[in-house]
């Protein structure tokens, strides 16, 4: 049975998981895809996504035009993640419940945490700043 990887390998893996965060706002690399369209990794300016009531408690909504998924916890808190696939940069186009599916190669992600549910992607989706303002959901950096 395999044990934990040596400390040096864990450090490398941890560093790899953080890499997409540094790339927020930059164009995602689409070089590894086989026909996927590269897309922005997240809003670089505040984006009004719609009414707060559009995302129910315990639910999620995919905003394809902004490449963002927003979920709401049972306590009402909002979370948002980029929906540019971390595998090869395709825009993720399907949300079922709280599961995101990328049709380029079949990766799946949890819309409430950004975690990978199914490979080939191995890196979680980058979190995007989100807030409620005057009954609206606003993603991206503050104005
Ligand atoms: S780009 Fe390959 S699974 Fe999404």
Short mmCIF file of N, CA and C and ligand atoms in Angstrom, two decimals:
data_model
loop_
_atom_site.label_atom_id
_atom_site.label_comp_id
_atom_site.label_asym_id
_atom_site.label_seq_id
_atom_site.Cartn_x
_atom_site.Cartn_y
_atom_site.Cartn_z
N UNK A 1 0.86 -1.20 0.00
CA UNK A 1 0.00 0.00 0.00
C UNK A 1 0.89 1.23 0.00
N UNK A 2 0.62 2.17 -0.91
CA UNK A 2 1.47 3.36 -0.97
C UNK A 2 1.24 4.26 0.25
N UNK A 3 2.32 4.82 0.73
CA UNK A 3 2.23 5.73 1.87
C UNK A 3 2.15 7.15 1.37
N UNK A 4 2.33 8.09 2.28
CA UNK A 4 2.33 9.51 1.88
C UNK A 4 3.58 9.80 1.08
N UNK A 5 3.50 10.67 0.09
CA UNK A 5 4.71 11.02 -0.65
C UNK A 5 5.68 11.76 0.25
N UNK A 6 6.97 11.69 -0.07
CA UNK A 6 7.96 12.41 0.73
C UNK A 6 7.62 13.89 0.79
N UNK A 7 8.14 14.55 1.83
CA UNK A 7 7.82 15.96 2.06
C UNK A 7 8.11 16.81 0.82
N UNK A 8 9.22 16.55 0.12
CA UNK A 8 9.55 17.37 -1.04
C UNK A 8 8.50 17.23 -2.13
N UNK A 9 7.95 16.02 -2.29
CA UNK A 9 6.93 15.82 -3.31
C UNK A 9 5.63 16.51 -2.90
N UNK A 10 5.30 16.44 -1.61
CA UNK A 10 4.09 17.12 -1.14
C UNK A 10 4.19 18.61 -1.42
N UNK A 11 5.38 19.18 -1.19
CA UNK A 11 5.56 20.62 -1.43
C UNK A 11 5.33 20.94 -2.90
N UNK A 12 5.81 20.09 -3.78
CA UNK A 12 5.62 20.32 -5.21
C UNK A 12 4.14 20.24 -5.55
N UNK A 13 3.45 19.22 -5.02
CA UNK A 13 2.02 19.06 -5.31
C UNK A 13 1.24 20.26 -4.79
N UNK A 14 1.58 20.73 -3.58
CA UNK A 14 0.88 21.88 -3.01
C UNK A 14 1.11 23.12 -3.90
N UNK A 15 2.32 23.30 -4.35
CA UNK A 15 2.63 24.42 -5.21
C UNK A 15 1.85 24.37 -6.51
N UNK A 16 1.71 23.17 -7.07
CA UNK A 16 0.96 23.02 -8.31
C UNK A 16 -0.49 23.37 -8.11
N UNK A 17 -1.05 23.04 -6.95
CA UNK A 17 -2.46 23.33 -6.70
C UNK A 17 -2.71 24.82 -6.57
N UNK A 18 -1.72 25.58 -6.21
CA UNK A 18 -1.90 27.01 -6.02
C UNK A 18 -1.67 27.80 -7.30
N UNK A 19 -1.05 27.19 -8.28
CA UNK A 19 -0.69 27.89 -9.50
C UNK A 19 -1.85 28.62 -10.18
N UNK A 20 -3.04 28.01 -10.33
CA UNK A 20 -4.10 28.72 -11.04
C UNK A 20 -4.52 30.00 -10.35
N UNK A 21 -4.38 30.09 -9.01
CA UNK A 21 -4.78 31.30 -8.32
C UNK A 21 -3.95 32.48 -8.81
N UNK A 22 -2.70 32.24 -9.09
CA UNK A 22 -1.84 33.32 -9.56
C UNK A 22 -2.25 33.77 -10.95
N UNK A 23 -2.96 32.93 -11.68
CA UNK A 23 -3.32 33.25 -13.05
C UNK A 23 -4.68 33.89 -13.19
N UNK A 24 -5.38 34.12 -12.10
CA UNK A 24 -6.70 34.73 -12.20
C UNK A 24 -6.63 36.04 -12.96
N UNK A 25 -7.55 36.20 -13.86
CA UNK A 25 -7.59 37.43 -14.63
C UNK A 25 -6.77 37.35 -15.90
N UNK A 26 -6.00 36.29 -16.04
CA UNK A 26 -5.22 36.11 -17.26
C UNK A 26 -5.94 35.14 -18.17
N UNK A 27 -5.55 35.10 -19.39
CA UNK A 27 -6.15 34.16 -20.32
C UNK A 27 -5.67 32.76 -20.00
N UNK A 28 -6.61 31.83 -19.92
CA UNK A 28 -6.26 30.45 -19.64
C UNK A 28 -5.58 29.84 -20.86
N UNK A 29 -4.70 28.91 -20.59
CA UNK A 29 -4.00 28.22 -21.67
C UNK A 29 -4.90 27.17 -22.29
N UNK A 30 -5.10 27.27 -23.57
CA UNK A 30 -5.91 26.27 -24.25
C UNK A 30 -5.06 25.36 -25.12
N UNK A 31 -3.74 25.44 -24.94
CA UNK A 31 -2.85 24.69 -25.80
C UNK A 31 -2.97 23.19 -25.70
N UNK A 32 -3.43 22.66 -24.57
CA UNK A 32 -3.49 21.22 -24.41
C UNK A 32 -4.81 20.63 -24.85
N UNK A 33 -5.76 21.46 -25.23
CA UNK A 33 -7.07 20.95 -25.58
C UNK A 33 -7.12 20.43 -27.00
N UNK A 34 -8.19 19.73 -27.30
CA UNK A 34 -8.35 19.23 -28.65
C UNK A 34 -9.62 19.86 -29.25
N UNK A 35 -9.58 21.18 -29.33
CA UNK A 35 -10.71 21.87 -29.91
C UNK A 35 -11.42 22.76 -28.93
N UNK A 36 -11.00 22.75 -27.67
CA UNK A 36 -11.65 23.59 -26.69
C UNK A 36 -11.26 25.03 -26.90
N UNK A 37 -12.17 25.93 -26.60
CA UNK A 37 -11.92 27.35 -26.76
C UNK A 37 -11.35 27.89 -25.47
N UNK A 38 -10.22 28.56 -25.54
CA UNK A 38 -9.65 29.16 -24.35
C UNK A 38 -10.56 30.29 -23.89
N UNK A 39 -10.63 30.51 -22.60
CA UNK A 39 -11.51 31.53 -22.07
C UNK A 39 -10.84 32.20 -20.89
N UNK A 40 -11.37 33.34 -20.52
CA UNK A 40 -10.86 34.07 -19.37
C UNK A 40 -11.01 33.23 -18.11
N UNK A 41 -10.06 33.34 -17.19
CA UNK A 41 -10.10 32.56 -15.96
C UNK A 41 -11.01 33.18 -14.92
N UNK A 42 -11.56 34.32 -15.15
CA UNK A 42 -12.46 34.93 -14.18
C UNK A 42 -12.58 36.41 -14.47
N UNK A 43 -13.62 37.05 -13.93
CA UNK A 43 -13.81 38.47 -14.20
C UNK A 43 -12.66 39.30 -13.66
N UNK A 44 -12.22 40.28 -14.42
CA UNK A 44 -11.16 41.18 -13.97
C UNK A 44 -11.74 42.51 -13.52
N UNK A 45 -13.05 42.66 -13.66
CA UNK A 45 -13.78 43.84 -13.19
C UNK A 45 -15.10 43.33 -12.60
N UNK A 46 -15.74 44.12 -11.74
CA UNK A 46 -17.01 43.67 -11.16
C UNK A 46 -18.04 43.34 -12.24
N UNK A 47 -18.72 42.21 -12.07
CA UNK A 47 -19.73 41.78 -13.03
C UNK A 47 -21.03 41.51 -12.28
N UNK A 48 -22.11 42.16 -12.69
CA UNK A 48 -23.44 41.94 -12.12
C UNK A 48 -23.99 40.67 -12.75
N UNK A 49 -24.19 39.64 -11.92
CA UNK A 49 -24.63 38.36 -12.46
C UNK A 49 -26.14 38.18 -12.39
N UNK A 50 -26.82 39.01 -11.63
CA UNK A 50 -28.27 38.86 -11.55
C UNK A 50 -28.76 39.00 -10.13
N UNK A 51 -30.04 38.70 -9.95
CA UNK A 51 -30.66 38.85 -8.64
C UNK A 51 -30.14 37.80 -7.66
N UNK A 52 -29.99 38.23 -6.42
CA UNK A 52 -29.55 37.30 -5.36
C UNK A 52 -30.45 36.07 -5.30
N UNK A 53 -31.73 36.27 -5.54
CA UNK A 53 -32.69 35.16 -5.44
C UNK A 53 -32.49 34.11 -6.53
N UNK A 54 -31.64 34.39 -7.53
CA UNK A 54 -31.39 33.41 -8.59
C UNK A 54 -30.61 32.21 -8.10
N UNK A 55 -29.92 32.34 -6.96
CA UNK A 55 -29.12 31.23 -6.42
C UNK A 55 -29.72 30.83 -5.07
N UNK A 56 -30.47 29.74 -5.03
CA UNK A 56 -31.13 29.33 -3.79
C UNK A 56 -30.14 28.73 -2.79
N UNK A 57 -30.51 28.71 -1.53
CA UNK A 57 -29.69 28.05 -0.51
C UNK A 57 -29.49 26.59 -0.90
N UNK A 58 -28.24 26.14 -0.81
CA UNK A 58 -27.92 24.76 -1.16
C UNK A 58 -27.82 24.53 -2.66
N UNK A 59 -27.96 25.57 -3.45
CA UNK A 59 -27.94 25.42 -4.90
C UNK A 59 -26.78 26.16 -5.54
N UNK A 60 -26.74 26.10 -6.85
CA UNK A 60 -25.69 26.77 -7.62
C UNK A 60 -26.26 27.18 -8.96
N UNK A 61 -25.63 28.19 -9.56
CA UNK A 61 -26.02 28.62 -10.90
C UNK A 61 -24.77 28.91 -11.71
N UNK A 62 -24.79 28.43 -12.94
CA UNK A 62 -23.67 28.64 -13.86
C UNK A 62 -23.96 29.87 -14.71
N UNK A 63 -23.02 30.82 -14.71
CA UNK A 63 -23.12 32.01 -15.54
C UNK A 63 -22.10 31.86 -16.66
N UNK A 64 -22.54 31.30 -17.77
CA UNK A 64 -21.62 30.94 -18.87
C UNK A 64 -20.92 32.16 -19.45
N UNK A 65 -21.64 33.25 -19.62
CA UNK A 65 -21.02 34.43 -20.25
C UNK A 65 -19.87 34.98 -19.42
N UNK A 66 -19.95 34.81 -18.09
CA UNK A 66 -18.90 35.33 -17.21
C UNK A 66 -17.90 34.25 -16.83
N UNK A 67 -18.14 33.00 -17.25
CA UNK A 67 -17.27 31.87 -16.87
C UNK A 67 -17.15 31.76 -15.35
N UNK A 68 -18.30 31.82 -14.68
CA UNK A 68 -18.35 31.77 -13.21
C UNK A 68 -19.52 30.90 -12.78
N UNK A 69 -19.30 30.12 -11.72
CA UNK A 69 -20.41 29.44 -11.07
C UNK A 69 -20.52 30.01 -9.66
N UNK A 70 -21.75 30.27 -9.23
CA UNK A 70 -22.00 30.81 -7.89
C UNK A 70 -22.86 29.80 -7.14
N UNK A 71 -22.48 29.52 -5.91
CA UNK A 71 -23.28 28.64 -5.06
C UNK A 71 -23.60 29.38 -3.77
N UNK A 72 -24.68 28.90 -3.13
CA UNK A 72 -25.09 29.50 -1.86
C UNK A 72 -25.20 28.39 -0.83
N UNK A 73 -24.50 28.56 0.29
CA UNK A 73 -24.56 27.59 1.38
C UNK A 73 -25.90 27.71 2.11
N UNK A 74 -26.17 26.76 2.97
CA UNK A 74 -27.42 26.79 3.73
C UNK A 74 -27.50 28.02 4.62
N UNK A 75 -26.34 28.56 5.03
CA UNK A 75 -26.35 29.76 5.87
C UNK A 75 -26.48 31.04 5.04
N UNK A 76 -26.61 30.91 3.74
CA UNK A 76 -26.80 32.06 2.87
C UNK A 76 -25.52 32.60 2.25
N UNK A 77 -24.37 32.11 2.69
CA UNK A 77 -23.09 32.59 2.16
C UNK A 77 -22.89 32.20 0.70
N UNK A 78 -22.31 33.12 -0.06
CA UNK A 78 -22.05 32.90 -1.48
C UNK A 78 -20.60 32.47 -1.71
N UNK A 79 -20.39 31.60 -2.68
CA UNK A 79 -19.06 31.22 -3.14
C UNK A 79 -19.09 31.24 -4.66
N UNK A 80 -17.98 31.60 -5.27
CA UNK A 80 -17.91 31.60 -6.73
C UNK A 80 -16.58 31.03 -7.18
N UNK A 81 -16.62 30.34 -8.31
CA UNK A 81 -15.41 29.75 -8.89
C UNK A 81 -15.41 30.01 -10.39
N UNK A 82 -14.21 30.16 -10.92
CA UNK A 82 -14.05 30.25 -12.37
C UNK A 82 -14.51 28.93 -12.97
N UNK A 83 -15.16 29.00 -14.13
CA UNK A 83 -15.55 27.77 -14.81
C UNK A 83 -14.72 27.57 -16.08
N UNK A 84 -13.52 28.07 -16.05
CA UNK A 84 -12.55 27.72 -17.09
C UNK A 84 -11.86 26.46 -16.60
N UNK A 85 -12.02 25.39 -17.32
CA UNK A 85 -11.52 24.08 -16.88
C UNK A 85 -10.00 24.13 -16.65
N UNK A 86 -9.58 23.60 -15.53
CA UNK A 86 -8.15 23.61 -15.19
C UNK A 86 -7.37 22.54 -15.95
N UNK A 87 -8.06 21.71 -16.72
CA UNK A 87 -7.34 20.69 -17.49
C UNK A 87 -6.67 21.31 -18.71
N UNK A 88 -7.46 21.93 -19.59
CA UNK A 88 -6.88 22.53 -20.79
C UNK A 88 -7.56 23.82 -21.21
N UNK A 89 -8.36 24.40 -20.32
CA UNK A 89 -8.88 25.73 -20.58
C UNK A 89 -10.21 25.84 -21.27
N UNK A 90 -10.93 24.76 -21.45
CA UNK A 90 -12.27 24.87 -22.05
C UNK A 90 -13.23 25.54 -21.08
N UNK A 91 -14.19 26.29 -21.60
CA UNK A 91 -15.24 26.82 -20.73
C UNK A 91 -16.20 25.69 -20.35
N UNK A 92 -16.47 25.55 -19.09
CA UNK A 92 -17.38 24.49 -18.62
C UNK A 92 -18.80 24.93 -18.90
N UNK A 93 -19.58 24.02 -19.49
CA UNK A 93 -20.89 24.44 -19.98
C UNK A 93 -22.07 23.71 -19.36
N UNK A 94 -21.83 22.79 -18.41
CA UNK A 94 -22.96 22.07 -17.84
C UNK A 94 -22.89 22.06 -16.32
N UNK A 95 -24.03 22.38 -15.70
CA UNK A 95 -24.18 22.28 -14.25
C UNK A 95 -25.40 21.42 -13.97
N UNK A 96 -25.21 20.34 -13.21
CA UNK A 96 -26.31 19.48 -12.78
C UNK A 96 -26.30 19.46 -11.27
N UNK A 97 -27.28 20.08 -10.65
CA UNK A 97 -27.26 20.21 -9.19
C UNK A 97 -26.10 21.09 -8.80
N UNK A 98 -25.09 20.50 -8.18
CA UNK A 98 -23.87 21.24 -7.85
C UNK A 98 -22.65 20.61 -8.52
N UNK A 99 -22.87 19.81 -9.54
CA UNK A 99 -21.76 19.17 -10.27
C UNK A 99 -21.57 19.84 -11.63
N UNK A 100 -20.35 20.32 -11.87
CA UNK A 100 -19.98 20.92 -13.14
C UNK A 100 -19.31 19.87 -14.02
N UNK A 101 -19.64 19.86 -15.31
CA UNK A 101 -19.02 18.91 -16.24
C UNK A 101 -18.42 19.67 -17.41
N UNK A 102 -17.17 19.36 -17.70
CA UNK A 102 -16.49 19.92 -18.88
C UNK A 102 -16.58 18.88 -20.00
N UNK A 103 -17.17 19.28 -21.10
CA UNK A 103 -17.38 18.33 -22.19
C UNK A 103 -16.14 18.10 -23.05
N UNK A 104 -15.10 18.92 -22.88
CA UNK A 104 -13.91 18.70 -23.71
C UNK A 104 -13.31 17.32 -23.46
N UNK A 105 -13.11 16.97 -22.18
CA UNK A 105 -12.50 15.67 -21.89
C UNK A 105 -13.17 14.98 -20.70
N UNK A 106 -14.26 15.52 -20.20
CA UNK A 106 -15.04 14.84 -19.17
C UNK A 106 -14.70 15.14 -17.72
N UNK A 107 -13.89 16.14 -17.45
CA UNK A 107 -13.62 16.48 -16.06
C UNK A 107 -14.89 16.95 -15.37
N UNK A 108 -14.97 16.67 -14.07
CA UNK A 108 -16.10 17.12 -13.27
C UNK A 108 -15.59 17.82 -12.01
N UNK A 109 -16.35 18.82 -11.58
CA UNK A 109 -15.96 19.64 -10.42
C UNK A 109 -17.16 19.85 -9.51
N UNK A 110 -16.89 20.05 -8.23
CA UNK A 110 -17.92 20.42 -7.27
C UNK A 110 -18.09 21.94 -7.33
N UNK A 111 -19.29 22.40 -7.66
CA UNK A 111 -19.54 23.84 -7.81
C UNK A 111 -19.50 24.58 -6.48
N UNK A 112 -19.58 23.86 -5.36
CA UNK A 112 -19.59 24.53 -4.06
C UNK A 112 -18.20 24.65 -3.45
N UNK A 113 -17.24 23.89 -3.98
CA UNK A 113 -15.88 23.92 -3.43
C UNK A 113 -14.82 24.12 -4.51
N UNK A 114 -15.16 23.88 -5.75
CA UNK A 114 -14.19 23.95 -6.84
C UNK A 114 -13.36 22.68 -6.98
N UNK A 115 -13.55 21.73 -6.06
CA UNK A 115 -12.73 20.51 -6.07
C UNK A 115 -13.03 19.64 -7.30
N UNK A 116 -11.99 18.92 -7.73
CA UNK A 116 -12.13 17.98 -8.84
C UNK A 116 -12.89 16.75 -8.35
N UNK A 117 -13.92 16.35 -9.10
CA UNK A 117 -14.67 15.13 -8.80
C UNK A 117 -14.28 14.00 -9.74
N UNK A 118 -13.81 14.38 -10.94
CA UNK A 118 -13.47 13.37 -11.94
C UNK A 118 -12.36 13.92 -12.82
N UNK A 119 -11.31 13.15 -13.02
CA UNK A 119 -10.20 13.55 -13.90
C UNK A 119 -10.65 13.48 -15.36
N UNK A 120 -9.91 14.05 -16.29
CA UNK A 120 -8.46 14.27 -16.24
C UNK A 120 -7.99 15.52 -15.48
N UNK A 121 -8.83 16.48 -15.20
CA UNK A 121 -8.36 17.64 -14.43
C UNK A 121 -7.90 17.15 -13.05
N UNK A 122 -6.86 17.76 -12.54
CA UNK A 122 -6.37 17.41 -11.21
C UNK A 122 -6.29 18.63 -10.30
N UNK A 123 -6.47 19.82 -10.88
CA UNK A 123 -6.34 21.06 -10.12
C UNK A 123 -7.74 21.66 -9.91
N UNK A 124 -8.07 22.04 -8.67
CA UNK A 124 -9.39 22.63 -8.41
C UNK A 124 -9.61 23.92 -9.20
N UNK A 125 -10.87 24.29 -9.33
CA UNK A 125 -11.21 25.57 -9.99
C UNK A 125 -10.80 26.72 -9.07
N UNK A 126 -10.26 27.79 -9.63
CA UNK A 126 -9.88 28.96 -8.82
C UNK A 126 -11.11 29.68 -8.27
N UNK A 127 -11.03 30.09 -7.01
CA UNK A 127 -12.13 30.83 -6.41
C UNK A 127 -12.15 32.26 -6.96
N UNK A 128 -13.34 32.80 -7.10
CA UNK A 128 -13.54 34.17 -7.59
C UNK A 128 -14.26 34.95 -6.49
N UNK A 129 -13.86 36.17 -6.28
CA UNK A 129 -14.53 37.02 -5.30
C UNK A 129 -15.99 37.22 -5.70
N UNK A 130 -16.89 37.12 -4.74
CA UNK A 130 -18.31 37.32 -5.01
C UNK A 130 -18.96 37.96 -3.79
N UNK A 131 -19.98 38.78 -4.03
CA UNK A 131 -20.67 39.43 -2.92
C UNK A 131 -22.08 39.79 -3.37
N UNK A 132 -22.91 40.07 -2.38
CA UNK A 132 -24.26 40.56 -2.66
C UNK A 132 -24.26 42.07 -2.43
N UNK A 133 -24.78 42.80 -3.40
CA UNK A 133 -24.87 44.26 -3.31
C UNK A 133 -26.26 44.69 -3.76
N UNK A 134 -27.02 45.25 -2.85
CA UNK A 134 -28.36 45.76 -3.18
C UNK A 134 -29.21 44.70 -3.87
N UNK A 135 -29.14 43.47 -3.36
CA UNK A 135 -29.97 42.40 -3.91
C UNK A 135 -29.44 41.79 -5.19
N UNK A 136 -28.25 42.17 -5.60
CA UNK A 136 -27.64 41.64 -6.81
C UNK A 136 -26.40 40.82 -6.45
N UNK A 137 -26.06 39.85 -7.29
CA UNK A 137 -24.83 39.08 -7.11
C UNK A 137 -23.77 39.72 -7.99
N UNK A 138 -22.66 40.08 -7.36
CA UNK A 138 -21.57 40.74 -8.09
C UNK A 138 -20.30 39.89 -7.91
N UNK A 139 -19.72 39.49 -9.02
CA UNK A 139 -18.47 38.70 -9.00
C UNK A 139 -17.33 39.57 -9.48
N UNK A 140 -16.13 39.20 -9.04
CA UNK A 140 -14.94 39.91 -9.47
C UNK A 140 -14.48 40.90 -8.42
N UNK A 141 -13.41 41.60 -8.71
CA UNK A 141 -12.85 42.54 -7.74
C UNK A 141 -13.80 43.69 -7.46
N UNK A 142 -13.64 44.29 -6.29
CA UNK A 142 -14.46 45.45 -5.94
C UNK A 142 -14.12 46.61 -6.86
N UNK A 143 -15.10 47.47 -7.10
CA UNK A 143 -14.89 48.63 -7.97
C UNK A 143 -13.97 49.63 -7.31
S1 LIG B 1 -10.42 20.99 -20.88
FE1 LIG B 1 -10.07 18.84 -20.67
S2 LIG B 1 -11.64 18.19 -19.33
FE2 LIG B 1 -11.94 20.33 -19.46
#
